[in-house]
PDB file of C-alpha atoms in Angstrom:
ATOM      1  CA  MET A   1     -31.822 -34.444  16.807  1.00  0.00           C
ATOM      2  CA  GLY A   2     -30.411 -31.217  15.474  1.00  0.00           C
ATOM      3  CA  GLN A   3     -26.633 -32.217  13.903  1.00  0.00           C
ATOM      4  CA  LEU A   4     -26.409 -35.663  12.280  1.00  0.00           C
ATOM      5  CA  VAL A   5     -24.139 -37.515  13.672  1.00  0.00           C
ATOM      6  CA  THR A   6     -22.568 -40.509  12.161  1.00  0.00           C
ATOM      7  CA  VAL A   7     -21.130 -43.912  12.709  1.00  0.00           C
ATOM      8  CA  GLU A   8     -17.122 -43.224  10.896  1.00  0.00           C
ATOM      9  CA  ALA A   9     -17.413 -39.905  13.457  1.00  0.00           C
ATOM     10  CA  VAL A  10     -18.155 -41.843  16.640  1.00  0.00           C
ATOM     11  CA  GLU A  11     -15.050 -44.191  15.992  1.00  0.00           C
ATOM     12  CA  GLN A  12     -12.828 -41.444  16.219  1.00  0.00           C
ATOM     13  CA  LYS A  13     -14.281 -40.875  19.549  1.00  0.00           C
ATOM     14  CA  ILE A  14     -13.644 -44.381  20.575  1.00  0.00           C
ATOM     15  CA  PHE A  15     -10.137 -45.242  22.549  1.00  0.00           C
ATOM     16  CA  LEU A  16      -8.249 -48.069  24.190  1.00  0.00           C
ATOM     17  CA  ILE A  17      -7.329 -47.962  27.502  1.00  0.00           C
ATOM     18  CA  ARG A  18      -6.406 -50.302  29.471  1.00  0.00           C
ATOM     19  CA  ASN A  19      -7.501 -52.836  27.015  1.00  0.00           C
ATOM     20  CA  CYS A  20     -10.471 -51.957  26.747  1.00  0.00           C
ATOM     21  CA  ARG A  21     -12.552 -50.161  24.214  1.00  0.00           C
ATOM     22  CA  VAL A  22     -14.149 -46.824  25.612  1.00  0.00           C
ATOM     23  CA  MET A  23     -15.574 -43.263  25.037  1.00  0.00           C
ATOM     24  CA  VAL A  24     -14.490 -40.484  27.468  1.00  0.00           C
ATOM     25  CA  ASP A  25     -17.614 -38.732  29.200  1.00  0.00           C
ATOM     26  CA  ARG A  26     -16.845 -35.895  27.318  1.00  0.00           C
ATOM     27  CA  ASP A  27     -17.239 -37.069  23.955  1.00  0.00           C
ATOM     28  CA  ILE A  28     -20.806 -39.032  25.028  1.00  0.00           C
ATOM     29  CA  ALA A  29     -21.901 -35.778  26.431  1.00  0.00           C
ATOM     30  CA  GLU A  30     -21.587 -33.791  23.035  1.00  0.00           C
ATOM     31  CA  LEU A  31     -23.240 -36.483  21.483  1.00  0.00           C
ATOM     32  CA  TYR A  32     -26.069 -36.387  23.983  1.00  0.00           C
ATOM     33  CA  GLY A  33     -26.379 -32.887  23.940  1.00  0.00           C
ATOM     34  CA  VAL A  34     -25.874 -32.298  27.603  1.00  0.00           C
ATOM     35  CA  GLU A  35     -22.630 -31.024  29.983  1.00  0.00           C
ATOM     36  CA  THR A  36     -20.597 -33.568  31.085  1.00  0.00           C
ATOM     37  CA  LYS A  37     -21.550 -32.629  34.559  1.00  0.00           C
ATOM     38  CA  TYR A  38     -25.009 -33.542  34.008  1.00  0.00           C
ATOM     39  CA  LEU A  39     -23.898 -37.101  32.214  1.00  0.00           C
ATOM     40  CA  ASN A  40     -21.703 -37.573  35.878  1.00  0.00           C
ATOM     41  CA  ARG A  41     -23.715 -36.901  37.979  1.00  0.00           C
ATOM     42  CA  GLN A  42     -27.091 -39.155  36.424  1.00  0.00           C
ATOM     43  CA  VAL A  43     -23.826 -42.012  37.099  1.00  0.00           C
ATOM     44  CA  LYS A  44     -23.123 -41.049  40.375  1.00  0.00           C
ATOM     45  CA  ARG A  45     -26.848 -41.387  41.062  1.00  0.00           C
ATOM     46  CA  ASN A  46     -27.548 -44.866  39.640  1.00  0.00           C
ATOM     47  CA  LYS A  47     -23.438 -46.171  40.798  1.00  0.00           C
ATOM     48  CA  GLU A  48     -25.338 -49.459  40.914  1.00  0.00           C
ATOM     49  CA  ARG A  49     -25.792 -49.610  36.978  1.00  0.00           C
ATOM     50  CA  PHE A  50     -21.940 -49.175  36.191  1.00  0.00           C
ATOM     51  CA  PRO A  51     -19.545 -51.815  37.856  1.00  0.00           C
ATOM     52  CA  GLU A  52     -16.207 -51.414  36.865  1.00  0.00           C
ATOM     53  CA  GLU A  53     -16.303 -53.398  33.338  1.00  0.00           C
ATOM     54  CA  PHE A  54     -18.801 -50.964  32.174  1.00  0.00           C
ATOM     55  CA  MET A  55     -17.209 -47.683  33.266  1.00  0.00           C
ATOM     56  CA  PHE A  56     -13.938 -46.700  34.970  1.00  0.00           C
ATOM     57  CA  GLN A  57     -12.185 -43.057  36.074  1.00  0.00           C
ATOM     58  CA  LEU A  58      -8.505 -42.800  34.202  1.00  0.00           C
ATOM     59  CA  THR A  59      -5.984 -42.188  36.318  1.00  0.00           C
ATOM     60  CA  LYS A  60      -3.277 -39.170  35.969  1.00  0.00           C
ATOM     61  CA  GLU A  61      -1.198 -40.933  33.341  1.00  0.00           C
ATOM     62  CA  GLU A  62      -3.716 -41.797  31.488  1.00  0.00           C
ATOM     63  CA  LYS A  63      -4.596 -38.669  31.522  1.00  0.00           C
ATOM     64  CA  GLU A  64      -2.407 -36.844  30.895  1.00  0.00           C
ATOM     65  CA  GLU A  65      -1.579 -39.478  27.707  1.00  0.00           C
ATOM     66  CA  LEU A  66      -5.075 -38.381  26.384  1.00  0.00           C
ATOM     67  CA  VAL A  67      -4.101 -34.967  26.377  1.00  0.00           C
ATOM     68  CA  THR A  68      -1.212 -35.026  25.040  1.00  0.00           C
ATOM     69  CA  ASN A  69      -2.390 -37.109  21.735  1.00  0.00           C
ATOM     70  CA  TRP A  70      -5.689 -35.538  21.546  1.00  0.00           C
ATOM     71  CA  HIS A  71      -5.865 -31.726  20.951  1.00  0.00           C
ATOM     72  CA  ARG A  72      -9.747 -32.093  21.611  1.00  0.00           C
ATOM     73  CA  PHE A  73      -8.502 -32.787  25.493  1.00  0.00           C
ATOM     74  CA  THR A  74      -6.621 -30.199  26.567  1.00  0.00           C
ATOM     75  CA  SER A  75      -8.462 -27.999  28.440  1.00  0.00           C
ATOM     76  CA  LEU A  76      -8.484 -31.079  30.804  1.00  0.00           C
ATOM     77  CA  LYS A  77      -5.033 -30.752  31.009  1.00  0.00           C
ATOM     78  CA  HIS A  78      -5.129 -28.405  33.598  1.00  0.00           C
ATOM     79  CA  SER A  79      -8.585 -30.277  35.503  1.00  0.00           C
ATOM     80  CA  SER A  80      -8.859 -31.263  39.458  1.00  0.00           C
ATOM     81  CA  THR A  81     -10.787 -34.457  37.883  1.00  0.00           C
ATOM     82  CA  ALA A  82     -10.417 -37.239  36.240  1.00  0.00           C
ATOM     83  CA  PRO A  83     -12.792 -37.883  33.421  1.00  0.00           C
ATOM     84  CA  PHE A  84     -14.430 -41.329  33.631  1.00  0.00           C
ATOM     85  CA  ALA A  85     -14.185 -43.686  30.467  1.00  0.00           C
ATOM     86  CA  PHE A  86     -17.375 -45.731  29.784  1.00  0.00           C
ATOM     87  CA  THR A  87     -17.264 -49.417  27.949  1.00  0.00           C
ATOM     88  CA  GLU A  88     -19.807 -50.633  25.534  1.00  0.00           C
ATOM     89  CA  HIS A  89     -21.999 -51.465  27.768  1.00  0.00           C
ATOM     90  CA  GLY A  90     -21.564 -48.626  30.065  1.00  0.00           C
ATOM     91  CA  ILE A  91     -23.044 -46.803  27.266  1.00  0.00           C
ATOM     92  CA  ALA A  92     -26.228 -48.647  26.269  1.00  0.00           C
ATOM     93  CA  MET A  93     -26.645 -48.252  30.856  1.00  0.00           C
ATOM     94  CA  LEU A  94     -26.306 -44.711  29.603  1.00  0.00           C
ATOM     95  CA  SER A  95     -28.549 -44.305  27.568  1.00  0.00           C
ATOM     96  CA  ALA A  96     -31.498 -45.794  30.353  1.00  0.00           C
ATOM     97  CA  VAL A  97     -30.370 -43.657  32.784  1.00  0.00           C
ATOM     98  CA  LEU A  98     -30.410 -40.284  30.876  1.00  0.00           C
ATOM     99  CA  ASN A  99     -33.936 -41.718  29.403  1.00  0.00           C
ATOM    100  CA  SER A 100     -34.360 -39.136  26.923  1.00  0.00           C
ATOM    101  CA  LYS A 101     -35.211 -40.049  22.667  1.00  0.00           C
ATOM    102  CA  ARG A 102     -31.833 -38.530  21.638  1.00  0.00           C
ATOM    103  CA  ALA A 103     -29.929 -40.708  23.948  1.00  0.00           C
ATOM    104  CA  VAL A 104     -31.622 -43.655  22.942  1.00  0.00           C
ATOM    105  CA  THR A 105     -30.881 -43.043  19.733  1.00  0.00           C
ATOM    106  CA  ILE A 106     -26.844 -42.027  20.137  1.00  0.00           C
ATOM    107  CA  SER A 107     -26.216 -44.430  22.202  1.00  0.00           C
ATOM    108  CA  ILE A 108     -27.835 -47.149  19.488  1.00  0.00           C
ATOM    109  CA  LEU A 109     -25.393 -45.778  17.038  1.00  0.00           C
ATOM    110  CA  ILE A 110     -22.434 -45.622  19.477  1.00  0.00           C
ATOM    111  CA  ILE A 111     -22.820 -49.476  19.911  1.00  0.00           C
ATOM    112  CA  LYS A 112     -22.874 -50.065  15.973  1.00  0.00           C
ATOM    113  CA  ALA A 113     -19.878 -48.195  16.306  1.00  0.00           C
ATOM    114  CA  PHE A 114     -18.257 -50.022  18.514  1.00  0.00           C
ATOM    115  CA  VAL A 115     -19.167 -53.264  16.370  1.00  0.00           C
ATOM    116  CA  ARG A 116     -18.170 -52.144  13.391  1.00  0.00           C
ATOM    117  CA  ILE A 117     -14.721 -51.924  14.819  1.00  0.00           C
ATOM    118  CA  ARG A 118     -14.918 -55.542  16.278  1.00  0.00           C
ATOM    119  CA  GLU A 119     -16.076 -56.968  13.235  1.00  0.00           C
ATOM    120  CA  LEU A 120     -13.115 -54.909  11.446  1.00  0.00           C
ATOM    121  CA  LEU A 121     -10.090 -55.793  13.987  1.00  0.00           C
ATOM    122  CA  SER A 122     -11.805 -59.438  13.456  1.00  0.00           C
ATOM    123  CA  ALA A 123     -11.418 -59.621   9.735  1.00  0.00           C
ATOM    124  CA  HIS A 124      -7.825 -58.469  10.153  1.00  0.00           C
ATOM    125  CA  ASN A 125      -7.201 -60.979  12.597  1.00  0.00           C
ATOM    126  CA  ASP A 126      -8.839 -63.712  10.401  1.00  0.00           C
ATOM    127  CA  LEU A 127      -6.083 -62.147   7.907  1.00  0.00           C
ATOM    128  CA  ALA A 128      -3.235 -62.494   9.459  1.00  0.00           C
ATOM    129  CA  ARG A 129      -4.120 -65.974  10.607  1.00  0.00           C
ATOM    130  CA  LYS A 130      -4.212 -66.823   7.300  1.00  0.00           C
ATOM    131  CA  LEU A 131      -1.157 -65.429   6.265  1.00  0.00           C
ATOM    132  CA  GLN A 132       0.329 -67.476   8.984  1.00  0.00           C
ATOM    133  CA  GLU A 133      -0.653 -70.278   7.660  1.00  0.00           C
ATOM    134  CA  LEU A 134       0.586 -69.514   4.201  1.00  0.00           C
ATOM    135  CA  GLU A 135       3.777 -68.739   5.856  1.00  0.00           C
ATOM    136  CA  ARG A 136       4.359 -71.495   6.913  1.00  0.00           C
ATOM    137  CA  LYS A 137       2.750 -73.596   4.357  1.00  0.00           C
ATOM    138  CA  TYR A 138       5.338 -72.187   1.657  1.00  0.00           C
ATOM    139  CA  GLU A 139       8.414 -72.361   4.156  1.00  0.00           C
ATOM    140  CA  SER A 140       9.408 -75.192   3.080  1.00  0.00           C
ATOM    141  CA  HIS A 141       8.819 -74.711  -0.685  1.00  0.00           C
ATOM    142  CA  ASP A 142      11.193 -71.911  -0.757  1.00  0.00           C
ATOM    143  CA  LYS A 143      14.276 -73.962   0.642  1.00  0.00           C
ATOM    144  CA  GLN A 144      13.384 -76.325  -2.259  1.00  0.00           C
ATOM    145  CA  ILE A 145      12.903 -73.381  -4.430  1.00  0.00           C
ATOM    146  CA  LYS A 146      16.511 -72.101  -3.352  1.00  0.00           C
ATOM    147  CA  ALA A 147      17.986 -75.602  -3.926  1.00  0.00           C
ATOM    148  CA  VAL A 148      16.260 -76.035  -7.335  1.00  0.00           C
ATOM    149  CA  PHE A 149      17.986 -72.135  -8.119  1.00  0.00           C
ATOM    150  CA  ASP A 150      21.018 -73.462  -6.932  1.00  0.00           C
ATOM    151  CA  ALA A 151      21.329 -76.117  -8.737  1.00  0.00           C
ATOM    152  CA  ILE A 152      20.399 -74.301 -12.147  1.00  0.00           C
ATOM    153  CA  ARG A 153      23.524 -71.818 -10.818  1.00  0.00           C
ATOM    154  CA  GLN A 154      26.228 -74.765 -10.576  1.00  0.00           C
ATOM    155  CA  LEU A 155      24.612 -76.018 -14.181  1.00  0.00           C
ATOM    156  CA  MET A 156      25.157 -72.663 -15.511  1.00  0.00           C
ATOM    157  CA  ALA A 157      28.313 -71.547 -14.297  1.00  0.00           C
ATOM    158  CA  PRO A 158      31.421 -72.546 -16.763  1.00  0.00           C
ATOM    159  CA  PRO A 159      33.238 -75.230 -16.549  1.00  0.00           C
ATOM    160  CA  GLU A 160      36.802 -75.193 -14.567  1.00  0.00           C
ATOM    161  CA  LYS A 161      39.320 -75.610 -16.829  1.00  0.00           C
ATOM    162  CA  LYS A 162      42.378 -77.282 -15.915  1.00  0.00           C
ATOM    163  CA  LYS A 163      45.760 -76.236 -15.582  1.00  0.00           C
ATOM    164  CA  TYR A 164      47.790 -78.927 -16.827  1.00  0.00           C
ATOM    165  CA  LYS A 165      51.166 -78.885 -15.408  1.00  0.00           C
ATOM    166  CA  VAL A 166      53.999 -77.992 -18.321  1.00  0.00           C
ATOM    167  CA  GLY A 167      57.671 -80.061 -17.418  1.00  0.00           C
ATOM    168  CA  PHE A 168      58.842 -82.626 -15.261  1.00  0.00           C
TER     169      PHE A 168
END
């Protein structure tokens, strides 16, 4: 398999585009050890296996944002064609289309990366939900504690001395 590819390295190549977690064709081709044009050619030959929810082509604006934010995509800046983005399901389908041991192995690794990201986000969502519950629960306690401190401050304040009027 040549180079050792880690789940962490794959995670760095996953982007959020159109509210979907995707990988760009160029990164996938690099992981599979094939040229991007070969990967895209195989996809076009098997178009029926890649519906819109499995794969889509980036718009000009999305491509420009990718080039602006990621140095490794600088060569795409003057490219006339926009790259394709593959969802987790599209990547699973790619292993069947490319039909090589490396493609299968890398696809499994990529899917593990997608699952790991999903688990991390789920854990963060659970934590955020629990934090909101705690905030709501202790919001009333904050008001009560503030009232107690205000009462203590009033008790600690020295009593006001009454001024007596002299004379009539």
